[in-house]
Short mmCIF file of C-alpha atoms in Angstrom, two decimals:
data_model
loop_
_atom_site.label_atom_id
_atom_site.label_comp_id
_atom_site.label_asym_id
_atom_site.label_seq_id
_atom_site.Cartn_x
_atom_site.Cartn_y
_atom_site.Cartn_z
CA MET O 1 -123.33 95.99 -4.47
CA ALA O 2 -119.66 95.31 -4.89
CA ASN O 3 -117.30 93.13 -6.86
CA ARG O 4 -113.72 92.12 -6.24
CA LEU O 5 -113.13 89.81 -9.19
CA THR O 6 -111.85 92.26 -11.75
CA THR O 7 -109.94 95.52 -11.77
CA THR O 8 -113.25 97.37 -12.01
CA PRO O 9 -116.10 97.48 -9.50
CA SER O 10 -118.46 94.94 -11.06
CA THR O 11 -119.00 93.39 -14.43
CA THR O 12 -121.13 91.02 -16.40
CA SER O 13 -119.38 91.73 -19.68
CA LYS O 14 -115.94 92.95 -20.65
CA THR O 15 -115.05 96.28 -19.12
CA SER O 16 -114.07 99.38 -21.05
CA SER O 17 -115.34 102.84 -21.77
CA PRO O 18 -117.50 103.02 -24.90
CA THR O 19 -115.84 104.41 -27.99
CA SER O 20 -119.04 106.09 -29.13
CA THR O 21 -122.34 107.11 -27.62
CA PRO O 22 -125.34 104.81 -28.05
CA THR O 23 -127.06 107.36 -30.29
CA ALA O 24 -124.16 107.37 -32.74
CA GLY O 25 -122.66 103.92 -32.41
CA THR O 26 -123.49 100.30 -32.81
CA LEU O 27 -124.77 99.90 -29.24
CA GLY O 28 -127.73 102.20 -29.83
CA ALA O 29 -128.52 100.56 -33.12
CA CYS O 30 -128.35 97.11 -31.56
CA LEU O 31 -130.68 98.05 -28.70
CA ALA O 32 -133.12 99.75 -31.07
CA SER O 33 -133.22 96.72 -33.36
CA LYS O 34 -134.35 94.59 -30.42
CA ASN O 35 -136.83 97.16 -29.05
CA VAL O 36 -135.07 97.34 -25.69
CA PRO O 37 -136.44 100.25 -23.57
CA ILE O 38 -133.61 102.70 -22.84
CA ARG O 39 -132.84 106.18 -21.59
CA LEU O 40 -130.04 108.31 -23.01
CA THR O 41 -128.45 111.47 -21.63
CA SER O 42 -130.96 113.44 -23.72
CA SER O 43 -133.96 111.76 -22.06
CA PRO O 44 -135.93 113.97 -19.62
CA ASP O 45 -135.68 111.46 -16.76
CA PHE O 46 -132.05 110.45 -17.34
CA SER O 47 -130.62 112.67 -14.57
CA GLN O 48 -133.02 111.29 -11.98
CA LEU O 49 -132.36 107.69 -13.02
CA ALA O 50 -128.59 108.30 -12.97
CA LYS O 51 -128.55 109.96 -9.55
CA PRO O 52 -126.47 107.92 -7.08
CA TYR O 53 -127.50 107.20 -3.51
CA ASN O 54 -124.06 108.43 -2.39
CA LEU O 55 -123.84 111.88 -3.96
CA ARG O 56 -120.11 112.01 -3.25
CA LEU O 57 -119.61 109.66 -6.22
CA SER O 58 -121.21 110.63 -9.50
CA TYR O 59 -120.90 108.74 -12.79
CA THR O 60 -122.61 109.19 -16.14
CA PRO O 61 -123.82 105.98 -17.78
CA ALA O 62 -123.65 105.56 -21.54
CA VAL O 63 -127.21 104.24 -21.48
CA ILE O 64 -129.77 103.18 -18.89
CA VAL O 65 -131.85 100.15 -19.82
CA LEU O 66 -135.31 99.83 -18.26
CA PRO O 67 -136.20 96.24 -19.13
CA GLU O 68 -139.73 94.96 -18.85
CA THR O 69 -138.88 91.34 -19.64
CA THR O 70 -136.00 88.94 -19.14
CA GLN O 71 -135.53 88.95 -22.90
CA HIS O 72 -134.89 92.69 -22.80
CA ILE O 73 -132.05 92.06 -20.32
CA SER O 74 -130.64 89.25 -22.44
CA ASP O 75 -130.69 91.42 -25.56
CA ALA O 76 -129.10 94.36 -23.73
CA VAL O 77 -126.26 92.20 -22.38
CA THR O 78 -125.62 90.79 -25.84
CA CYS O 79 -125.57 94.26 -27.41
CA ALA O 80 -123.19 95.56 -24.74
CA ALA O 81 -120.79 92.67 -25.34
CA LYS O 82 -120.71 93.42 -29.06
CA SER O 83 -119.81 97.05 -28.31
CA ASN O 84 -117.35 96.18 -25.53
CA VAL O 85 -119.36 98.17 -22.96
CA LYS O 86 -119.42 97.33 -19.25
CA VAL O 87 -122.79 96.14 -17.91
CA GLN O 88 -124.03 96.83 -14.38
CA PRO O 89 -127.37 95.76 -12.89
CA ARG O 90 -129.07 98.15 -10.50
CA GLY O 91 -131.66 97.06 -7.97
CA GLY O 92 -132.26 99.56 -5.19
CA GLY O 93 -129.21 101.65 -6.09
CA HIS O 94 -127.89 101.93 -2.51
CA SER O 95 -124.29 100.93 -3.27
CA TYR O 96 -121.97 102.88 -0.98
CA ALA O 97 -119.51 103.14 -3.88
CA ALA O 98 -122.10 103.95 -6.58
CA PHE O 99 -121.37 100.57 -8.14
CA GLY O 100 -125.02 100.53 -9.21
CA LEU O 101 -123.91 103.10 -11.79
CA GLY O 102 -120.94 100.98 -12.78
CA GLY O 103 -118.37 102.63 -10.51
CA GLN O 104 -117.22 104.55 -13.59
CA SER O 105 -118.72 106.58 -16.40
CA GLY O 106 -119.65 105.00 -19.70
CA SER O 107 -121.37 101.84 -18.47
CA MET O 108 -124.66 100.28 -19.48
CA ILE O 109 -126.94 100.30 -16.43
CA ILE O 110 -129.72 97.74 -16.35
CA ASP O 111 -132.25 99.22 -13.94
CA LEU O 112 -134.58 96.56 -12.55
CA GLN O 113 -137.30 98.89 -11.28
CA ASN O 114 -139.93 97.11 -13.37
CA PHE O 115 -139.23 93.77 -11.68
CA GLN O 116 -141.49 94.17 -8.65
CA THR O 117 -143.11 90.74 -8.22
CA VAL O 118 -143.59 89.39 -4.68
CA THR O 119 -145.58 86.16 -4.50
CA LEU O 120 -145.63 83.21 -2.10
CA ASP O 121 -146.08 79.61 -3.19
CA SER O 122 -147.55 76.68 -1.25
CA SER O 123 -144.14 76.07 0.41
CA ASN O 124 -144.00 79.71 1.55
CA ILE O 125 -141.12 80.42 -0.80
CA ALA O 126 -141.32 84.01 -1.94
CA LYS O 127 -140.58 84.83 -5.57
CA VAL O 128 -139.14 88.34 -5.43
CA GLY O 129 -138.32 90.54 -8.40
CA GLY O 130 -134.80 91.91 -8.66
CA GLY O 131 -136.00 95.50 -8.25
CA VAL O 132 -137.97 95.04 -5.02
CA ARG O 133 -137.05 97.14 -1.98
CA LEU O 134 -136.87 95.62 1.50
CA GLY O 135 -139.83 97.48 2.99
CA ASN O 136 -142.12 96.49 0.13
CA LEU O 137 -140.89 92.90 0.41
CA ALA O 138 -141.57 92.74 4.16
CA GLN O 139 -145.01 94.29 3.77
CA ALA O 140 -146.00 92.00 0.89
CA ILE O 141 -145.06 88.66 2.45
CA TYR O 142 -146.66 89.62 5.74
CA ASN O 143 -149.87 90.74 4.06
CA GLN O 144 -150.05 87.58 1.97
CA ALA O 145 -149.37 84.98 4.65
CA GLN O 146 -147.91 86.56 7.83
CA ARG O 147 -144.40 85.52 6.76
CA ALA O 148 -141.06 87.19 7.41
CA LEU O 149 -137.41 87.25 6.31
CA PRO O 150 -134.17 88.41 7.91
CA HIS O 151 -132.96 91.68 6.38
CA GLY O 152 -131.76 95.18 7.14
CA THR O 153 -133.73 98.01 8.69
CA CYS O 154 -133.66 100.55 5.82
CA PRO O 155 -136.86 99.94 3.80
CA GLY O 156 -135.53 101.66 0.67
CA VAL O 157 -132.58 99.29 0.17
CA GLY O 158 -133.00 96.90 -2.75
CA VAL O 159 -133.05 93.16 -2.25
CA GLY O 160 -130.50 92.61 -5.04
CA GLY O 161 -127.26 93.87 -3.55
CA HIS O 162 -128.40 93.37 0.03
CA ALA O 163 -129.20 89.67 -0.24
CA THR O 164 -126.33 88.74 -2.56
CA HIS O 165 -123.62 90.21 -0.32
CA GLY O 166 -124.92 89.14 3.09
CA GLY O 167 -127.99 91.00 4.29
CA TYR O 168 -127.88 91.50 8.07
CA GLY O 169 -130.73 92.51 10.33
CA TYR O 170 -131.46 92.16 14.03
CA SER O 171 -133.32 88.92 13.24
CA SER O 172 -130.25 87.41 11.56
CA ARG O 173 -128.90 85.83 14.72
CA ALA O 174 -132.19 83.86 14.83
CA TRP O 175 -132.79 83.25 11.12
CA GLY O 176 -129.46 83.81 9.35
CA LEU O 177 -128.61 86.41 6.73
CA ALA O 178 -130.92 87.35 3.86
CA LEU O 179 -128.44 85.50 1.63
CA ASP O 180 -129.05 82.30 3.62
CA THR O 181 -132.72 82.27 2.65
CA ILE O 182 -132.01 82.07 -1.10
CA VAL O 183 -133.11 78.69 -2.49
CA GLY O 184 -133.20 79.61 -6.18
CA LEU O 185 -132.40 82.41 -8.60
CA ASP O 186 -133.48 83.43 -12.10
CA VAL O 187 -130.40 84.97 -13.69
CA VAL O 188 -129.20 86.31 -17.02
CA LEU O 189 -125.58 85.32 -17.66
CA ALA O 190 -122.83 87.21 -19.45
CA ASN O 191 -123.52 85.43 -22.74
CA GLY O 192 -127.17 86.54 -22.67
CA SER O 193 -128.59 83.16 -21.71
CA TYR O 194 -130.92 82.92 -18.74
CA ILE O 195 -131.25 80.08 -16.29
CA TYR O 196 -132.83 79.03 -13.02
CA THR O 197 -130.12 78.02 -10.59
CA THR O 198 -130.26 76.16 -7.27
CA SER O 199 -127.97 74.00 -5.16
CA THR O 200 -128.49 71.20 -7.70
CA ALA O 201 -129.04 73.13 -10.95
CA TYR O 202 -125.88 75.00 -12.01
CA PRO O 203 -124.52 74.70 -8.45
CA ASP O 204 -121.30 76.64 -9.15
CA ILE O 205 -123.26 79.63 -10.40
CA TYR O 206 -125.65 79.35 -7.45
CA TYR O 207 -122.63 79.39 -5.13
CA ALA O 208 -121.06 82.43 -6.81
CA LEU O 209 -124.24 84.49 -6.98
CA ARG O 210 -124.63 84.23 -3.20
CA GLY O 211 -121.74 86.51 -2.34
CA ALA O 212 -120.47 87.90 -5.66
CA ALA O 213 -123.59 88.17 -7.81
CA ASP O 214 -122.84 91.14 -10.00
CA SER O 215 -119.65 89.53 -11.30
CA PHE O 216 -121.63 86.61 -12.67
CA GLY O 217 -125.04 87.70 -13.85
CA ILE O 218 -128.16 89.79 -13.46
CA ILE O 219 -130.70 88.30 -11.07
CA THR O 220 -134.24 88.92 -12.27
CA ALA O 221 -135.95 86.98 -9.47
CA PHE O 222 -135.03 85.60 -6.05
CA TYR O 223 -136.68 82.56 -4.47
CA LEU O 224 -136.48 83.08 -0.70
CA GLN O 225 -137.53 80.66 2.01
CA THR O 226 -139.64 82.67 4.42
CA VAL O 227 -140.37 81.95 8.09
CA PRO O 228 -143.51 82.58 10.14
CA ALA O 229 -143.56 86.15 11.37
CA PRO O 230 -143.39 86.24 15.17
CA SER O 231 -146.61 87.29 16.87
CA THR O 232 -144.68 89.70 19.07
CA VAL O 233 -141.20 91.21 19.09
CA ILE O 234 -139.52 93.16 21.88
CA ASN O 235 -137.89 96.32 20.52
CA TRP O 236 -135.50 97.67 23.14
CA SER O 237 -132.99 100.48 23.55
CA PHE O 238 -130.78 101.95 26.30
CA SER O 239 -128.97 105.30 26.11
CA ILE O 240 -125.75 105.20 28.13
CA PRO O 241 -124.31 108.54 29.33
CA ASN O 242 -120.74 109.83 29.68
CA MET O 243 -119.22 107.58 27.03
CA PHE O 244 -117.03 110.30 25.49
CA SER O 245 -115.23 111.64 28.53
CA SER O 246 -112.68 108.96 29.36
CA ALA O 247 -111.36 106.37 26.91
CA ALA O 248 -110.46 104.07 29.80
CA THR O 249 -113.97 104.23 31.29
CA SER O 250 -115.66 103.67 27.92
CA ALA O 251 -113.32 100.80 27.09
CA ALA O 252 -114.21 99.09 30.35
CA ALA O 253 -117.91 99.45 29.49
CA LEU O 254 -117.32 97.88 26.07
CA MET O 255 -115.44 94.99 27.63
CA HIS O 256 -118.51 94.28 29.76
CA ILE O 257 -120.85 94.52 26.75
CA GLN O 258 -118.56 92.19 24.79
CA ALA O 259 -118.49 89.68 27.66
CA PHE O 260 -122.29 89.87 27.86
CA ALA O 261 -122.55 89.17 24.12
CA GLN O 262 -120.53 85.98 24.57
CA ASN O 263 -122.33 84.77 27.69
CA ALA O 264 -124.22 81.60 26.75
CA SER O 265 -126.10 81.57 30.06
CA VAL O 266 -127.90 84.74 28.98
CA VAL O 267 -127.61 85.18 25.21
CA ASP O 268 -129.07 82.91 22.54
CA ARG O 269 -130.37 83.35 18.99
CA LYS O 270 -133.45 85.24 20.19
CA LEU O 271 -131.38 88.37 20.86
CA GLY O 272 -130.43 90.86 18.15
CA MET O 273 -128.16 93.69 19.29
CA GLY O 274 -126.12 96.63 18.10
CA MET O 275 -124.39 99.73 19.45
CA TYR O 276 -124.56 103.24 18.01
CA MET O 277 -122.21 106.13 18.81
CA ASP O 278 -121.58 109.52 17.22
CA GLY O 279 -119.50 111.59 19.66
CA TYR O 280 -122.63 112.91 21.37
CA GLY O 281 -124.72 109.88 22.23
CA PHE O 282 -124.16 106.18 22.82
CA SER O 283 -126.95 103.63 22.71
CA ILE O 284 -127.41 99.87 22.77
CA SER O 285 -130.52 98.57 21.04
CA GLY O 286 -132.03 95.62 19.26
CA THR O 287 -134.83 93.10 19.24
CA TYR O 288 -135.72 90.05 21.32
CA PHE O 289 -137.82 87.10 20.16
CA GLY O 290 -139.00 86.20 23.64
CA SER O 291 -141.39 87.61 26.19
CA LEU O 292 -141.09 91.04 27.72
CA ALA O 293 -140.95 89.39 31.13
CA ASP O 294 -137.97 87.25 30.10
CA PHE O 295 -136.20 90.26 28.63
CA ASN O 296 -136.66 92.30 31.79
CA ALA O 297 -135.69 89.42 34.06
CA LYS O 298 -132.70 88.02 32.18
CA ILE O 299 -131.35 90.21 29.35
CA LYS O 300 -131.72 93.73 30.73
CA PRO O 301 -130.13 93.31 34.18
CA GLU O 302 -127.07 91.44 32.91
CA LEU O 303 -126.52 93.84 30.00
CA LEU O 304 -126.76 96.93 32.21
CA ARG O 305 -124.80 95.51 35.13
CA THR O 306 -121.72 97.75 35.78
CA LEU O 307 -122.81 100.29 33.11
CA PRO O 308 -123.86 103.83 34.04
CA PRO O 309 -127.63 104.04 34.58
CA PRO O 310 -129.31 104.72 31.22
CA THR O 311 -130.65 108.20 30.58
CA ALA O 312 -133.37 106.67 28.41
CA SER O 313 -134.70 103.12 28.44
CA THR O 314 -137.36 101.35 26.39
CA ALA O 315 -138.49 97.75 25.99
CA THR O 316 -141.78 97.41 24.17
CA SER O 317 -143.73 94.45 22.83
CA MET O 318 -144.80 95.00 19.21
CA THR O 319 -146.18 93.16 16.22
CA TRP O 320 -143.69 92.20 13.49
CA LEU O 321 -144.64 95.08 11.18
CA GLN O 322 -144.68 97.53 14.08
CA SER O 323 -141.17 96.40 14.96
CA LEU O 324 -139.91 96.87 11.40
CA THR O 325 -141.54 100.30 11.19
CA ALA O 326 -139.98 101.37 14.49
CA LEU O 327 -136.54 100.33 13.24
CA ALA O 328 -136.93 102.18 9.92
CA ASN O 329 -135.78 105.55 11.29
CA GLY O 330 -138.96 107.38 10.39
CA GLN O 331 -139.34 105.93 6.91
CA PRO O 332 -142.51 104.06 5.90
CA LEU O 333 -142.17 100.40 5.01
CA GLN O 334 -143.96 101.00 1.71
CA GLN O 335 -141.47 102.58 -0.66
CA PRO O 336 -141.97 103.98 -4.19
CA THR O 337 -141.24 101.55 -7.00
CA THR O 338 -140.19 104.42 -9.26
CA GLY O 339 -138.84 107.87 -8.50
CA TYR O 340 -137.01 106.84 -5.33
CA ASP O 341 -135.18 109.96 -4.13
CA GLN O 342 -133.33 109.25 -0.86
CA HIS O 343 -129.66 110.29 -0.93
CA ASP O 344 -126.68 111.05 1.25
CA SER O 345 -123.09 112.21 0.75
CA PHE O 346 -120.67 110.09 2.76
CA PHE O 347 -117.64 107.86 3.13
CA ALA O 348 -117.77 104.57 5.02
CA LYS O 349 -115.57 101.67 6.02
CA SER O 350 -116.24 98.37 7.76
CA LEU O 351 -114.41 95.94 10.00
CA VAL O 352 -115.36 92.36 10.79
CA VAL O 353 -114.04 91.26 14.18
CA PRO O 354 -113.53 87.48 14.34
CA SER O 355 -114.98 85.53 17.24
CA SER O 356 -111.56 84.00 17.82
CA SER O 357 -110.05 87.45 18.55
CA PRO O 358 -112.46 89.69 20.46
CA LEU O 359 -111.30 93.26 20.87
CA THR O 360 -108.99 93.73 23.85
CA LEU O 361 -109.17 96.40 26.54
CA ALA O 362 -106.20 98.13 24.88
CA THR O 363 -107.99 98.09 21.52
CA TRP O 364 -111.25 99.49 22.88
CA THR O 365 -109.21 102.16 24.66
CA ALA O 366 -107.42 103.17 21.46
CA TYR O 367 -110.74 103.26 19.63
CA PHE O 368 -112.41 105.57 22.11
CA ASP O 369 -109.29 107.67 22.40
CA HIS O 370 -109.53 108.40 18.66
CA MET O 371 -113.23 109.21 19.01
CA ILE O 372 -112.76 111.50 21.99
CA ARG O 373 -109.78 113.37 20.52
CA ASN O 374 -111.18 113.74 16.99
CA GLY O 375 -114.91 112.99 17.00
CA VAL O 376 -116.39 114.95 19.90
CA ASN O 377 -117.71 118.30 18.60
CA ALA O 378 -116.34 117.31 15.19
CA ALA O 379 -116.78 119.69 12.27
CA ASN O 380 -118.56 116.98 10.30
CA PRO O 381 -121.15 114.46 11.50
CA TRP O 382 -120.30 110.78 11.77
CA PHE O 383 -121.41 107.61 13.46
CA SER O 384 -120.21 104.12 14.25
CA ILE O 385 -122.49 101.11 14.41
CA ILE O 386 -121.26 97.88 15.99
CA ASN O 387 -123.61 94.96 15.34
CA LEU O 388 -123.47 91.58 17.02
CA TYR O 389 -123.17 88.84 14.37
CA GLY O 390 -121.70 86.08 16.51
CA GLY O 391 -122.13 85.04 20.11
CA PRO O 392 -123.92 81.96 21.45
CA ASP O 393 -126.36 80.23 19.10
CA SER O 394 -125.85 82.69 16.21
CA GLN O 395 -127.46 81.31 13.07
CA ILE O 396 -125.23 83.53 10.93
CA ASN O 397 -122.24 81.52 12.04
CA ALA O 398 -124.08 78.18 11.92
CA LYS O 399 -123.41 77.91 8.18
CA PRO O 400 -120.00 76.64 7.00
CA VAL O 401 -117.81 78.94 4.90
CA SER O 402 -118.34 76.58 1.96
CA PHE O 403 -122.11 77.24 2.00
CA SER O 404 -121.79 80.27 -0.27
CA ALA O 405 -119.37 82.90 -1.55
CA TYR O 406 -120.06 84.97 1.58
CA SER O 407 -116.97 84.31 3.71
CA ASP O 408 -117.62 85.72 7.18
CA ARG O 409 -119.06 82.81 9.16
CA SER O 410 -117.04 83.35 12.32
CA ALA O 411 -117.65 87.05 13.02
CA LEU O 412 -118.28 88.41 16.49
CA TRP O 413 -118.83 92.07 15.59
CA VAL O 414 -119.34 93.87 12.28
CA ILE O 415 -118.44 97.54 12.61
CA GLN O 416 -119.52 100.32 10.25
CA HIS O 417 -117.76 103.71 10.34
CA TYR O 418 -119.63 106.42 8.47
CA GLY O 419 -118.85 110.11 7.94
CA PHE O 420 -121.24 112.40 6.08
CA THR O 421 -121.91 116.02 5.20
CA GLY O 422 -125.27 116.59 6.86
CA ASN O 423 -126.08 118.78 3.84
CA THR O 424 -126.11 116.91 0.55
CA ALA O 425 -125.99 120.18 -1.40
CA ALA O 426 -122.65 121.13 0.19
CA PRO O 427 -119.23 120.02 -1.10
CA PHE O 428 -117.91 116.89 0.55
CA PRO O 429 -115.27 117.86 3.17
CA ALA O 430 -112.01 116.03 2.52
CA ALA O 431 -111.35 115.72 6.27
CA ILE O 432 -114.12 113.14 6.66
CA ILE O 433 -112.17 110.39 4.92
CA PRO O 434 -109.06 110.36 7.13
CA PHE O 435 -111.21 110.59 10.26
CA VAL O 436 -113.25 107.54 9.23
CA GLN O 437 -110.11 105.69 8.21
CA GLY O 438 -108.64 106.60 11.59
CA LEU O 439 -111.54 104.92 13.38
CA SER O 440 -110.74 101.66 11.62
CA ASN O 441 -106.98 102.11 11.96
CA SER O 442 -107.25 102.68 15.71
CA ILE O 443 -108.59 99.12 15.99
CA THR O 444 -106.35 97.33 13.51
CA ASN O 445 -103.17 99.07 14.72
CA ALA O 446 -103.92 98.16 18.33
CA GLN O 447 -104.48 94.50 17.48
CA PRO O 448 -101.95 93.69 14.71
CA GLY O 449 -102.10 89.94 15.28
CA THR O 450 -105.80 89.75 14.41
CA VAL O 451 -106.95 89.11 10.84
CA PHE O 452 -109.82 91.54 10.31
CA SER O 453 -112.00 91.47 7.22
CA GLY O 454 -114.73 93.71 5.77
CA TYR O 455 -118.43 93.56 4.96
CA SER O 456 -118.99 94.15 1.26
CA ASN O 457 -122.41 95.80 1.68
CA TYR O 458 -120.42 98.61 3.33
CA VAL O 459 -117.97 98.61 0.44
CA ASP O 460 -114.97 100.94 0.48
CA PRO O 461 -114.15 102.29 -3.02
CA THR O 462 -110.72 103.52 -1.92
CA LEU O 463 -109.41 99.95 -1.69
CA THR O 464 -107.36 98.57 -4.55
CA PRO O 465 -108.75 95.41 -6.20
CA GLN O 466 -106.18 93.34 -4.34
CA GLN O 467 -107.08 94.94 -0.99
CA ALA O 468 -110.78 94.41 -1.70
CA HIS O 469 -110.25 90.75 -2.58
CA ALA O 470 -108.52 90.21 0.76
CA ALA O 471 -111.04 92.26 2.74
CA TYR O 472 -114.24 90.73 1.42
CA TYR O 473 -113.31 87.12 0.59
CA ASP O 474 -111.12 84.53 2.23
CA ALA O 475 -108.44 83.03 -0.03
CA ALA O 476 -110.27 79.75 -0.72
CA THR O 477 -113.53 81.50 -1.62
CA TYR O 478 -111.78 83.98 -3.90
CA SER O 479 -109.87 81.21 -5.66
CA ARG O 480 -113.08 79.26 -6.25
CA LEU O 481 -114.82 82.36 -7.61
CA VAL O 482 -111.99 83.04 -10.05
CA GLY O 483 -112.25 79.47 -11.31
CA ILE O 484 -116.01 79.74 -11.81
CA LYS O 485 -115.59 83.09 -13.56
CA GLU O 486 -113.14 81.55 -16.03
CA ARG O 487 -115.62 78.82 -16.86
CA VAL O 488 -118.78 80.92 -17.24
CA ASP O 489 -117.27 84.15 -18.61
CA PRO O 490 -113.83 83.28 -20.04
CA GLY O 491 -111.26 86.05 -20.29
CA LYS O 492 -113.24 88.54 -18.21
#
């Protein structure tokens, strides 16, 4: 999760470091008087609960709240406000910047691990607790009624940050982002009140929560409009050789792939697609909501035309849950509701390429030149993922910018650059950061006339607040959010 509305990562109450620990100060007394379940630094499970997903960034909370009811959250928020302590909700805890721990030490963390409800009503709207992880969500709605939602491929990611800052998956070109499926929200506001918000009930708050949630409240339950799960899905992948020998050759290949992605005679919403590269291998993969025969007759030959023959090639018809499991990189869909212990140590950046300014041959050349010179046989592992958001018939881009506080409704590509240690117990090598930044800079420097943006679920903590505002929100959206913030949480 990420926030660009204040000078700190995210806030539901005024931000500052506590002047005393909860055990000695008024915060602890306030929480105790209301019987709010908490963990302090002296608690046996505090270290595990305070462990970030990104081990490069470690913060120590003043207190971790483990609410069992909405009233517990309301009371905790009220107590924090009285003690001038920053509040941060935590769903799955996968924030790239450790914003789930407040992005600083001394915050109150409200851990939603007890909010695990997943139920479907007669309209096939799923009520989903704020602590549910994506794999458990997918499994539950399929088991209950063979329903599905668009979302990412990592089953351990929490629905909270994922759905409120976008929420892309291969099915998003067909069904939209996870955020687009939100039809209602149960939320605790900064003053401790809790409401149910929709497009007609508290519409400004509903707008703000879908794109900037953790600046406005703590979502205890999502109401998501599901779709029928497809009976079959084509999972496909092609490994393309010799992509790190010549920048010119690789750039030409990417120009073909980009042209394919924009070809309305071949591509429609049924195709989900992304590219993966790491200095050793290059692959194109995705899903297709059509028949295997159609994929092999139409998609495959046009995509591979002019590319080197793949060294590995798959296109397999699967059930919906088989498809999700195959995309989960070896992880089971069913994830633990407590004791989750997946971690990495990394630095990442993102770039959103607008449909109006596709990357040029010179830009792709500069990009691969940086990879080949600095990323082949690199001392530290890295990868780049380039996902297709736009292209013909994309349902991500079918929504107007005014639909929500998520601004990127005209993207062609969303690029993630990610450098990591490979050994989470080892110190984080400083050289990773400039290499990853160089990947992004090779694109932006080669195309200075293009206005690139960023994807806030791949949030970059090295950005200043002003840079983050510009990267993750367009000017009109940011201005509207500031106005809503002043009305619902004055002075914060």
